[in-house]
XYZ file of C-alpha atoms in Angstrom:
374
model
C -21.206 85.999 263.943
C -23.879 87.333 263.134
C -28.053 87.124 262.560
C -30.138 85.114 264.858
C -27.200 82.692 266.570
C -25.863 85.977 267.695
C -29.052 87.447 269.292
C -29.421 84.208 271.107
C -26.427 84.156 273.117
C -24.894 87.482 275.107
C -21.474 86.500 274.566
C -21.738 86.780 271.006
C -23.390 89.996 270.634
C -21.051 93.100 269.894
C -19.597 95.661 272.314
C -17.730 99.011 272.710
C -14.441 98.815 274.558
C -13.371 102.597 274.315
C -12.394 103.089 270.910
C -12.630 99.434 270.418
C -15.431 98.052 268.600
C -15.247 94.492 269.355
C -17.933 91.785 267.449
C -18.416 89.787 270.381
C -17.623 89.249 273.808
C -15.279 86.260 274.005
C -11.684 86.895 275.291
C -8.704 84.981 275.054
C -7.337 84.911 278.392
C -3.630 85.534 279.468
C -1.769 82.010 279.205
C 1.533 81.148 280.101
C 2.809 78.683 277.566
C 6.567 78.639 278.032
C 7.430 78.514 274.617
C 10.151 81.964 274.182
C 13.492 80.739 273.863
C 15.656 83.120 276.221
C 12.895 85.146 276.950
C 12.660 85.815 273.153
C 8.873 85.396 271.178
C 9.401 82.987 268.567
C 8.086 82.453 265.208
C 5.780 79.647 266.149
C 3.653 82.097 268.485
C 2.728 84.119 265.195
C 0.461 80.740 264.164
C -0.868 80.108 267.808
C -2.076 83.805 268.303
C -3.168 84.380 264.806
C -5.266 80.846 264.922
C -7.406 82.414 267.651
C -7.911 85.965 266.492
C -11.182 86.728 264.710
C -12.321 90.152 263.488
C -13.566 92.490 266.227
C -12.333 89.728 268.954
C -9.843 90.630 271.953
C -6.780 88.691 273.032
C -4.427 89.381 275.728
C -0.945 87.856 275.571
C 0.921 85.410 277.793
C 2.710 87.095 281.008
C 5.139 89.219 279.433
C 8.263 90.332 281.725
C 8.977 93.910 282.183
C 12.711 93.619 283.193
C 15.572 91.377 283.845
C 14.632 90.798 287.469
C 10.616 90.170 286.677
C 11.285 86.021 285.300
C 10.301 83.186 287.554
C 9.449 80.554 284.790
C 11.443 78.874 281.866
C 10.947 80.053 278.303
C 8.632 82.918 279.115
C 8.690 85.869 277.056
C 9.754 89.709 277.947
C 9.387 93.161 276.241
C 12.257 94.837 277.703
C 14.637 94.612 275.042
C 14.983 95.721 271.495
C 15.358 91.999 270.322
C 11.735 91.082 272.273
C 10.472 94.091 270.764
C 11.341 93.357 267.369
C 10.387 89.663 267.773
C 6.592 90.709 268.908
C 6.338 92.872 266.058
C 5.324 89.941 263.571
C 2.740 88.410 266.010
C 1.163 91.350 266.383
C 0.723 92.279 262.776
C -0.820 88.760 262.174
C -3.250 89.267 264.682
C -4.164 92.464 263.911
C -4.476 91.045 259.686
C -7.176 89.126 261.227
C -8.937 92.319 262.839
C -8.348 91.227 266.135
C -7.432 93.961 269.315
C -3.946 92.834 270.952
C -3.028 93.701 274.506
C 0.121 92.533 275.926
C -0.006 91.694 279.825
C 2.962 93.629 281.790
C 4.270 90.863 284.175
C 6.948 90.997 287.217
C 6.731 87.571 289.047
C 8.305 89.108 292.589
C 9.236 86.619 295.112
C 7.987 83.716 292.604
C 11.521 83.185 291.111
C 14.831 81.726 291.877
C 18.069 83.242 292.050
C 18.915 80.675 288.780
C 16.268 83.368 286.532
C 17.704 86.416 288.384
C 20.865 88.587 287.026
C 24.108 87.717 288.343
C 22.286 85.278 290.532
C 20.984 87.699 292.847
C 18.041 87.645 295.318
C 14.716 88.394 293.658
C 12.740 91.426 294.643
C 9.773 91.737 296.463
C 7.686 93.717 299.155
C 8.685 91.417 301.573
C 12.059 88.939 302.751
C 9.289 86.093 303.561
C 10.142 82.942 301.460
C 7.634 81.066 299.711
C 7.493 77.483 300.563
C 8.116 74.870 297.431
C 5.156 74.351 295.373
C 3.879 71.780 293.009
C 4.156 73.440 289.467
C 0.894 73.659 287.608
C 1.519 70.494 285.676
C 1.229 68.700 288.607
C 4.170 66.756 289.207
C 7.325 69.101 289.339
C 8.359 71.178 292.264
C 9.100 74.735 292.106
C 11.826 75.981 294.435
C 12.345 79.420 295.351
C 15.010 81.628 296.741
C 14.132 83.936 299.716
C 13.643 87.484 298.284
C 15.007 90.808 299.066
C 12.478 93.484 300.326
C 12.727 96.343 298.063
C 14.025 99.473 299.864
C 11.387 102.612 299.676
C 13.868 104.093 297.470
C 14.112 101.308 294.756
C 10.263 100.898 294.384
C 10.108 104.082 291.643
C 12.640 102.249 289.842
C 10.238 98.958 289.240
C 7.408 101.424 288.664
C 9.657 102.768 285.728
C 10.488 99.373 284.660
C 6.682 98.905 284.056
C 6.351 102.434 282.285
C 9.334 101.347 279.697
C 7.653 97.558 279.031
C 4.228 100.006 278.063
C 5.964 101.856 275.804
C 7.673 99.013 273.986
C 4.484 97.296 273.970
C 3.359 100.141 271.783
C 6.416 100.067 269.747
C 5.889 96.777 269.196
C 2.201 97.483 267.736
C 0.243 96.316 270.295
C -3.341 97.837 271.189
C -2.940 98.517 274.982
C -1.243 96.815 277.979
C -2.856 94.720 280.703
C -0.636 95.363 284.204
C -0.558 91.920 285.896
C -1.881 92.559 289.280
C -3.193 89.133 290.163
C -2.071 85.755 291.126
C 0.825 86.366 293.745
C 2.956 87.932 291.904
C 4.611 91.587 292.373
C 1.483 93.835 292.747
C 0.085 91.361 294.548
C 2.629 90.971 296.691
C 2.360 94.566 298.002
C -1.744 94.462 298.032
C -2.313 91.446 300.130
C -1.669 91.523 304.216
C -0.925 87.724 304.004
C 2.632 88.748 302.570
C 2.955 92.845 302.631
C 4.753 93.248 306.176
C 6.368 96.628 305.520
C 6.234 99.396 307.862
C 6.653 102.275 305.312
C 4.349 104.160 303.123
C 3.860 100.889 301.255
C 2.618 98.829 304.061
C 0.142 98.760 306.564
C -3.009 100.140 305.750
C -4.798 99.208 302.934
C -4.115 102.306 301.177
C -0.556 101.530 301.592
C -0.474 98.496 300.378
C -2.218 99.488 297.178
C -0.128 102.384 296.327
C 2.669 100.316 294.518
C 0.067 98.897 291.767
C -1.893 102.403 291.426
C 1.643 104.024 291.286
C 2.456 101.757 288.456
C -0.974 102.187 286.985
C -0.396 106.067 287.110
C 2.858 105.723 285.291
C 1.754 103.300 281.971
C -1.348 105.929 281.863
C 0.981 108.753 281.723
C 3.212 107.192 279.128
C 0.777 105.524 276.783
C -2.880 107.233 277.430
C -5.722 105.393 280.165
C -7.833 104.310 276.902
C -4.768 101.924 276.342
C -4.329 100.364 280.155
C -6.470 97.351 281.653
C -5.454 95.525 284.895
C -5.938 92.059 286.167
C -6.278 91.337 289.696
C -7.522 88.529 291.922
C -8.524 89.959 295.289
C -10.021 86.806 296.373
C -7.067 84.310 295.463
C -4.246 82.574 297.221
C -2.058 81.746 294.468
C 1.442 81.927 295.572
C 0.629 82.154 299.234
C -0.716 85.848 298.649
C -4.008 85.963 300.874
C -5.845 88.927 301.881
C -8.197 89.154 305.334
C -10.518 91.022 303.681
C -10.559 90.747 299.900
C -14.308 92.364 299.232
C -12.686 95.703 300.356
C -9.034 95.233 298.947
C -11.026 94.600 295.508
C -13.490 97.668 295.926
C -10.661 100.168 297.432
C -8.597 99.046 294.010
C -11.234 99.473 291.313
C -12.451 103.051 292.997
C -9.207 104.236 292.899
C -8.796 102.687 289.397
C -11.513 105.220 288.459
C -9.735 108.229 289.225
C -7.222 106.977 286.298
C -10.113 106.481 283.917
C -8.531 103.398 282.510
C -9.828 100.933 279.750
C -10.784 97.831 281.696
C -10.738 96.129 284.969
C -10.009 92.240 284.452
C -10.965 90.463 287.577
C -10.678 86.621 288.529
C -13.808 85.049 290.192
C -13.766 84.421 294.378
C -14.158 80.857 293.138
C -10.677 80.466 291.919
C -8.580 80.330 294.969
C -5.280 78.659 293.228
C -4.386 77.578 289.711
C -6.581 74.922 288.926
C -8.695 74.931 292.419
C -12.434 75.872 291.971
C -14.337 76.314 295.322
C -17.715 77.175 296.643
C -17.606 80.742 297.491
C -20.095 83.351 299.570
C -18.395 86.144 297.718
C -19.366 87.901 294.283
C -17.915 90.048 291.780
C -21.032 92.172 291.626
C -20.219 95.013 293.950
C -16.842 95.451 292.733
C -18.269 95.035 289.079
C -21.064 97.573 289.939
C -18.308 100.192 291.365
C -16.057 100.383 288.102
C -16.770 102.772 285.532
C -15.099 101.178 282.743
C -15.202 97.707 281.048
C -15.375 94.719 283.319
C -13.893 91.477 282.289
C -14.391 88.407 284.468
C -12.397 85.080 284.120
C -12.543 81.790 286.307
C -13.623 78.748 285.055
C -16.089 80.338 282.780
C -17.917 77.968 280.179
C -20.273 79.124 277.501
C -23.345 78.638 279.548
C -22.302 80.517 282.327
C -20.582 82.993 280.465
C -23.940 83.875 278.440
C -25.575 84.014 281.642
C -22.645 86.707 283.159
C -23.420 88.932 280.080
C -26.871 88.735 280.576
C -27.377 89.441 283.977
C -24.848 92.311 283.697
C -21.631 91.127 285.954
C -19.536 91.254 283.236
C -19.140 93.372 280.013
C -16.576 90.521 278.759
C -15.315 86.961 279.718
C -12.073 85.764 279.540
C -12.039 81.715 278.348
C -8.069 80.124 279.102
C -8.024 76.354 278.833
C -11.060 76.371 276.526
C -9.691 78.879 273.893
C -6.102 77.275 273.839
C -7.956 73.867 273.224
C -10.460 75.447 270.442
C -8.548 78.208 268.329
C -12.351 78.677 266.857
C -13.701 78.956 270.163
C -16.513 81.892 269.340
C -17.454 80.002 266.154
C -18.052 77.167 268.241
C -19.979 78.548 270.673
C -22.299 80.214 267.691
C -23.289 77.006 266.458
C -23.170 75.038 269.576
C -20.803 72.729 268.699
C -18.739 70.037 270.927
C -15.052 71.616 272.235
C -11.853 69.767 272.085
C -10.756 68.530 275.234
C -7.767 70.506 276.683
C -4.585 68.444 277.376
C -3.185 69.932 280.661
C 0.144 67.727 280.196
C 1.092 70.168 277.245
C 0.196 73.154 278.461
C 3.464 74.177 279.488
C 5.994 71.882 277.324
C 8.645 74.073 275.196
C 7.504 72.192 272.132
C 6.584 74.622 269.206
C 3.563 72.568 267.393
C 2.177 69.668 270.144
C -0.080 71.272 272.681
C -0.076 74.622 270.914
C -0.847 74.882 267.310
C -2.068 71.484 266.642
C -5.413 71.249 268.030
C -8.207 70.842 265.491
C -10.505 73.633 264.249
C -14.218 72.653 263.462
C -14.864 71.897 260.132
C -16.743 74.376 258.492
C -20.052 74.881 259.268
C -22.562 76.476 257.663
C -25.587 77.683 259.417
C -28.508 80.328 258.250
C -27.488 83.533 259.589
């Protein structure tokens, strides 16, 4: 993307993110695809990710489990075993061969699970022992059943922090350029942060500072292990995913980014307030602007973006980079399509999570070679 076309669209301008020189600002959002048999990434992921890689692009993996207690969905990848690390290596190599920066998203679902996904059929772990009520899965028809979680004892929490640290080390071993701690969407860190879920009375519950202690301990441990210049985090303070809402989301978001500044991490990836739950957009008076202004690092915005409002977000300095999910899933050459203002493939929601190695995964068509004057 160069010449006039680039100059016309803020999304297609270069950006320096820490030590990484990006050629455009269109980021592949982390997207669960449920195509990793036995929690091991598969060879078909090599094609999927490399299709979406461009020179100077930024890709974030699907959510990747940090331990055997971190799972809550079928066929999702992990990065806690040697086998998983080895399976990621050719995927990372393929993305790097295309010139992209590749970040591994580190995930622990906490209570968004059931005994069937847990080692020895034990209860899922969480900040609380309050169970989730059954939910319709993102495909719109399957019902997810959740087992009542076990509240982590205070003395157990450092071990979970350590799981994230070891997963970050493993991501470096696999060749990734960095990691993104998944602190959003009602998963374990969010279960600590949100006062709708966290009912603890120890140092990890009660005050805003205490509720944010666990995710910030994870950040600190990961920063110490691999370096702040390789660490990002995803947050959704305004979200209600997994029945995890907060009574003062603006204060939560602001407190987290001000605390993150102390660690000088690479980026913060924030979900727009208009996204309350999967596939649910709402009119919202809240804005990420105060949070963006308070954060010192690179700020990535996500949540329902299309080309026009993505360009506006960058032009108005509301974000440095914009993450695209469904549209990047359906358009492997999304930056190119933006560059020439080409029509987009429609996405098929029914194949987002089907355990199929080609259909709805690597079979979305590319734009036929389009020549334009740079």
